[in-house]
Each structure stands twice: as C-alpha cells, then as structure tokens.
Amino acid sequence: MVELRGRLSEPHDAGGDGPGGAPPVDDARGERDASEYPLSYGQRALWFLHQLAPESAAYNVFFAMRVLSQLDAAALRRAFQSLIERHASLRTTYVVRDGNPAQIVHARREVFFAEVDATRWGEDELNARLLEEAHRPFDLEHGPLFRVHLFLRGRGRHVLLLTSHHIAIDLWSLVLVMNDLRLSGTDGGGGAPVLPPAPEHGYTDYVLWQERMLAGERGERLWEYWRKQLADEPATLDLPLDRPRPPVQTYRGASHAFKLDAGLTARLREFAKAERATVYMTLLAAFQTLLHRHTSQDEILVGSLASGRSRAEFKTIVGYFVNPLVMRAHVGGNPIFREFLGQVRQTVLAALKRQDYPFPLLIERLQPARDASRSPLFQ
C-alpha cells in the first residue's frame, strides 16, 4: 500500500563550497513583517510548469499507508492541524505580483482532512479512489496544497493518504512530517498534540539566504564551476527509439521496478569500497556505461537530484529544496571500468560540493538550445 510519487530521489547531501563562503541564515520573520515572500529558484521553475499545465498532476507528491493500530480520527485531525501550524510551507499559497510569482505564508489555515467511508469497498475500488485523489490537481493560488484523506475501512484496515504539490514539499520534508506525526501525542484530555519545539528557521529564511548567497562571491564561484563544467554545449543523448519521439515532452512515462539479489548487492558494495566510491557512484558509472554502449556517444550527461540542504539549519525545514545536478562523463578512449569509476567519483564529489547553485538559474544563464520534446542539458 505504501507508495511514493514525484521527483523524490534525493540521496545526496554535502557541505558547501568551502568554509565561510556563504552568508549565514537569518530569520526572515525578524527581517520582514509581511507574509509575502519571493520564491526560490526551484519553486519558480515548478510554478512556471504549473502555469503551462495547471490540470496536470505530474508534480503531485503522495504517500499512502494502512493504519494498523486503533484509530482516533478526531485526534488525528488535530495532529495534522498542529503540523500545518508548525510548518509554514504547508499553509502557503502562490500568487502573481507585478508579473512575478510570490508566496503568501498564511498565519493560520484549517487542515484539509477528509474522512471517507470505504467500509463496503473492494480493493479495486479503494485503489481507484486513491489514484483519483492523489492525481487531483492543485490550485496554487487558493490552496490548500496539503491534503489528508482518511479512508475508513475498519480496525486495522484504515488507509491514510497524504497528497501535496511538489512546490511545498520534497521527500526529506515528507520524512519530517511523518516523524512529527509519529512523535505527536495528546495531553491526555483530548487537547492539542504535543510536538517538539518548532524549527528555528522557516523556508522563507532559505529563500532569502539563497538570494544573498547567489549575489555574493560564493554564488560567482559556483557559477564559474558550472559554466566551465558545461562549456561547449554537449550533444543531446541520442538513444535508439522504437517509435517517433513526441514533438512536445509528455509525462506519460513508466517505471520498471526490479531487485538486485543479496549476493550481487554485497559484491557491488565490496567493489565500491575497494575503489573508494559509494554504491551510488558505482551504479551511476554503470548506467553511463550502458548509455554509452547504446548511443556510441563519448559524452554522457545524467541528471541526479541532490538534497539541497547543505546547511544544518535547512535539515528541519519542510519545503522544496531538491536541486538537479548535471553529472557529465567522458567515455572516450575506451577506459577500463575502474578508471571510469574514478572519473565519475571525482565528478560526483565536485558536484555535491557545489549543489547550492540552482539548476533553473543555470539553464537561464547557459541558454542551451531548447527542444520542446526534451529536457535541457540532460534527458
């Protein structure tokens, strides 16, 4: 029953571009009394994509689970109300001001909490309704951008569905929300849930930090690295296809899940350790090798999401931090795999160290050739 959806793969976290290179995080609540703030670069990209297809659910993030314990629906509602009061991103909406998007952080909003009687439903009907609610589009201007559905099925069979728009949440944030929910209790008298102290900083603090960082010396150093790393615009990945590519990119893709057995997994870990690499680096090198064999291209670019939480202050904030990194590999000269893995290792380490430069700004400044049928820089 558990299902994660969206661009949620965030395996990487790393320090910044050297000590002292980035401004500290200040509390935006102390700087601005208004509840209106600009968007981060990542949020702006998602907002723009939403304007192109507001009916699309491509950037819905949802998580469904069975509730196996005894359930108090009223207490659960109170717990979620406490969560959106604790995390400002869950009560934020997005408007246009003078032609630019802005986020409105509301002082208080009622949680969207729907109880649905599903006691007479079969599994097929339940799954169909889960998909229907999970794919229901969001209204970024009016909200809400965080929805809770509780499907009542009988003790030990209830199903809880959380759905949010990616502009408000990422996988790290979803883990924070679930941890808060797990830790929440009540005062014993049906009162408000008891949660740990609220995070010292909020997402708008990150947005203001990003603005200052990019305007300073560190922002310029990050730009210089990525500009050189992606100089002389690489060729588009030319995979052999079994049908014509659509003229405009769609979201009608699919995924194929498979498992590596325990023996192969153990050998992969041993090999990675011997080469002073991680399993991620090893699998990335293998994937780029595979793409090279299918395309015969000597340069392979793969996009990989970093957590975007390079400072300790960001690790307790619910919001959209993930940032795509371009992993560029040179496969020319027919290197042995160990040599190629060494190159990939260095590329990954350098990219993670510079993960704070937003990919949308990189596209804006590099201005690669655009093709409506493909993503820019990597596919």
Short mmCIF file of N, CA and C in Angstrom, two decimals, residues 51-120:
data_model
loop_
_atom_site.label_atom_id
_atom_site.label_comp_id
_atom_site.label_asym_id
_atom_site.label_seq_id
_atom_site.Cartn_x
_atom_site.Cartn_y
_atom_site.Cartn_z
N GLN A 51 1.85 26.71 -14.54
CA GLN A 51 1.09 27.63 -15.37
C GLN A 51 0.88 27.06 -16.77
N LEU A 52 1.85 26.29 -17.26
CA LEU A 52 1.73 25.70 -18.59
C LEU A 52 0.66 24.61 -18.62
N ALA A 53 0.52 23.88 -17.51
CA ALA A 53 -0.45 22.77 -17.47
C ALA A 53 -1.05 22.68 -16.07
N PRO A 54 -1.94 23.61 -15.71
CA PRO A 54 -2.49 23.63 -14.34
C PRO A 54 -3.31 22.40 -14.01
N GLU A 55 -3.79 21.69 -15.03
CA GLU A 55 -4.59 20.50 -14.77
C GLU A 55 -3.73 19.25 -14.57
N SER A 56 -2.42 19.38 -14.76
CA SER A 56 -1.54 18.23 -14.66
C SER A 56 -1.26 17.88 -13.20
N ALA A 57 -1.14 16.57 -12.95
CA ALA A 57 -0.77 16.09 -11.61
C ALA A 57 0.66 15.57 -11.60
N ALA A 58 1.46 15.97 -12.59
CA ALA A 58 2.83 15.45 -12.71
C ALA A 58 3.68 15.79 -11.50
N TYR A 59 3.37 16.88 -10.82
CA TYR A 59 4.17 17.29 -9.67
C TYR A 59 3.41 17.12 -8.36
N ASN A 60 2.42 16.24 -8.37
CA ASN A 60 1.79 15.84 -7.11
C ASN A 60 2.69 14.82 -6.41
N VAL A 61 2.84 14.98 -5.14
CA VAL A 61 3.59 14.05 -4.31
C VAL A 61 2.59 13.38 -3.37
N PHE A 62 2.53 12.05 -3.36
CA PHE A 62 1.58 11.43 -2.46
C PHE A 62 2.17 10.21 -1.77
N PHE A 63 1.59 9.89 -0.63
CA PHE A 63 2.07 8.80 0.21
C PHE A 63 0.85 8.15 0.85
N ALA A 64 0.66 6.86 0.61
CA ALA A 64 -0.48 6.15 1.17
C ALA A 64 0.00 5.05 2.11
N MET A 65 -0.74 4.84 3.19
CA MET A 65 -0.33 3.82 4.16
C MET A 65 -1.56 3.25 4.86
N ARG A 66 -1.45 2.01 5.29
CA ARG A 66 -2.50 1.42 6.12
C ARG A 66 -2.25 1.79 7.59
N VAL A 67 -3.33 2.03 8.30
CA VAL A 67 -3.25 2.33 9.73
C VAL A 67 -3.62 1.05 10.47
N LEU A 68 -2.64 0.40 11.05
CA LEU A 68 -2.85 -0.91 11.66
C LEU A 68 -3.28 -0.83 13.12
N SER A 69 -3.05 0.31 13.74
CA SER A 69 -3.38 0.45 15.17
C SER A 69 -4.80 1.01 15.33
N GLN A 70 -5.23 1.09 16.57
CA GLN A 70 -6.53 1.69 16.87
C GLN A 70 -6.50 3.15 16.46
N LEU A 71 -7.59 3.65 15.89
CA LEU A 71 -7.60 4.99 15.30
C LEU A 71 -8.59 5.89 16.00
N ASP A 72 -8.12 7.10 16.35
CA ASP A 72 -8.97 8.18 16.84
C ASP A 72 -8.92 9.27 15.78
N ALA A 73 -9.94 9.31 14.92
CA ALA A 73 -9.92 10.23 13.78
C ALA A 73 -9.84 11.68 14.23
N ALA A 74 -10.54 12.05 15.29
CA ALA A 74 -10.51 13.44 15.77
C ALA A 74 -9.11 13.82 16.24
N ALA A 75 -8.45 12.92 16.96
CA ALA A 75 -7.09 13.20 17.41
C ALA A 75 -6.13 13.30 16.23
N LEU A 76 -6.35 12.45 15.21
CA LEU A 76 -5.51 12.51 14.03
C LEU A 76 -5.68 13.84 13.31
N ARG A 77 -6.91 14.32 13.21
CA ARG A 77 -7.14 15.62 12.59
C ARG A 77 -6.40 16.73 13.36
N ARG A 78 -6.49 16.68 14.69
CA ARG A 78 -5.80 17.68 15.50
C ARG A 78 -4.28 17.62 15.29
N ALA A 79 -3.78 16.40 15.14
CA ALA A 79 -2.34 16.25 14.92
C ALA A 79 -1.92 16.90 13.61
N PHE A 80 -2.70 16.69 12.55
CA PHE A 80 -2.37 17.30 11.26
C PHE A 80 -2.56 18.82 11.30
N GLN A 81 -3.55 19.30 12.04
CA GLN A 81 -3.71 20.74 12.19
C GLN A 81 -2.46 21.33 12.86
N SER A 82 -1.97 20.63 13.87
CA SER A 82 -0.75 21.09 14.54
C SER A 82 0.44 21.09 13.58
N LEU A 83 0.49 20.10 12.68
CA LEU A 83 1.59 20.02 11.73
C LEU A 83 1.61 21.20 10.77
N ILE A 84 0.45 21.60 10.25
CA ILE A 84 0.48 22.73 9.31
C ILE A 84 0.72 24.05 10.04
N GLU A 85 0.39 24.09 11.33
CA GLU A 85 0.74 25.28 12.10
C GLU A 85 2.24 25.32 12.39
N ARG A 86 2.85 24.17 12.48
CA ARG A 86 4.27 24.06 12.78
C ARG A 86 5.13 24.34 11.54
N HIS A 87 4.65 23.91 10.36
CA HIS A 87 5.44 24.01 9.13
C HIS A 87 4.74 24.96 8.16
N ALA A 88 5.32 26.15 7.97
CA ALA A 88 4.67 27.20 7.18
C ALA A 88 4.44 26.81 5.73
N SER A 89 5.32 25.99 5.15
CA SER A 89 5.16 25.61 3.75
C SER A 89 3.84 24.88 3.49
N LEU A 90 3.27 24.26 4.52
CA LEU A 90 2.03 23.51 4.36
C LEU A 90 0.81 24.42 4.40
N ARG A 91 0.99 25.71 4.71
CA ARG A 91 -0.11 26.67 4.71
C ARG A 91 0.24 27.89 3.86
N THR A 92 1.01 27.66 2.81
CA THR A 92 1.45 28.71 1.90
C THR A 92 0.73 28.57 0.57
N THR A 93 0.36 29.71 -0.05
CA THR A 93 -0.20 29.71 -1.39
C THR A 93 0.65 30.63 -2.27
N TYR A 94 0.38 30.61 -3.58
CA TYR A 94 1.27 31.28 -4.54
C TYR A 94 0.44 32.15 -5.48
N VAL A 95 0.81 33.43 -5.55
CA VAL A 95 0.07 34.41 -6.33
C VAL A 95 1.02 35.12 -7.29
N VAL A 96 0.47 36.01 -8.11
CA VAL A 96 1.27 36.81 -9.03
C VAL A 96 1.23 38.26 -8.55
N ARG A 97 2.40 38.86 -8.42
CA ARG A 97 2.53 40.26 -8.03
C ARG A 97 3.40 40.96 -9.06
N ASP A 98 2.82 41.93 -9.77
CA ASP A 98 3.57 42.69 -10.79
C ASP A 98 4.23 41.76 -11.80
N GLY A 99 3.51 40.72 -12.17
CA GLY A 99 4.01 39.79 -13.18
C GLY A 99 4.93 38.71 -12.66
N ASN A 100 5.24 38.72 -11.37
CA ASN A 100 6.15 37.73 -10.78
C ASN A 100 5.43 36.90 -9.72
N PRO A 101 5.80 35.62 -9.60
CA PRO A 101 5.17 34.81 -8.56
C PRO A 101 5.67 35.20 -7.17
N ALA A 102 4.80 35.10 -6.20
CA ALA A 102 5.15 35.35 -4.80
C ALA A 102 4.44 34.32 -3.95
N GLN A 103 5.00 34.04 -2.79
CA GLN A 103 4.35 33.09 -1.88
C GLN A 103 3.77 33.84 -0.69
N ILE A 104 2.56 33.46 -0.34
CA ILE A 104 1.85 34.05 0.79
C ILE A 104 1.83 33.03 1.92
N VAL A 105 2.50 33.36 3.01
CA VAL A 105 2.51 32.48 4.18
C VAL A 105 1.36 32.92 5.09
N HIS A 106 0.35 32.07 5.19
CA HIS A 106 -0.82 32.41 5.99
C HIS A 106 -0.56 32.12 7.46
N ALA A 107 -1.04 33.03 8.30
CA ALA A 107 -0.84 32.87 9.73
C ALA A 107 -1.53 31.61 10.26
N ARG A 108 -2.69 31.32 9.69
CA ARG A 108 -3.41 30.11 10.11
C ARG A 108 -4.26 29.62 8.96
N ARG A 109 -4.32 28.33 8.80
CA ARG A 109 -5.20 27.70 7.82
C ARG A 109 -5.72 26.39 8.40
N GLU A 110 -6.97 26.08 8.10
CA GLU A 110 -7.53 24.81 8.52
C GLU A 110 -6.96 23.69 7.64
N VAL A 111 -6.58 22.61 8.27
CA VAL A 111 -6.06 21.47 7.52
C VAL A 111 -7.18 20.87 6.67
N PHE A 112 -6.83 20.46 5.46
CA PHE A 112 -7.78 19.71 4.63
C PHE A 112 -7.73 18.26 5.11
N PHE A 113 -8.78 17.83 5.76
CA PHE A 113 -8.83 16.49 6.34
C PHE A 113 -10.20 15.90 6.00
N ALA A 114 -10.22 14.93 5.11
CA ALA A 114 -11.48 14.33 4.65
C ALA A 114 -11.57 12.89 5.13
N GLU A 115 -12.67 12.58 5.79
CA GLU A 115 -12.95 11.20 6.19
C GLU A 115 -13.91 10.59 5.18
N VAL A 116 -13.55 9.43 4.65
CA VAL A 116 -14.34 8.78 3.61
C VAL A 116 -14.73 7.39 4.09
N ASP A 117 -16.02 7.10 4.07
CA ASP A 117 -16.49 5.77 4.47
C ASP A 117 -16.21 4.80 3.32
N ALA A 118 -15.26 3.90 3.53
CA ALA A 118 -14.88 2.93 2.49
C ALA A 118 -15.08 1.50 2.99
N THR A 119 -15.98 1.34 3.97
CA THR A 119 -16.13 0.02 4.58
C THR A 119 -16.66 -1.02 3.60
N ARG A 120 -17.43 -0.60 2.61
CA ARG A 120 -18.03 -1.55 1.68
C ARG A 120 -17.25 -1.66 0.37
#
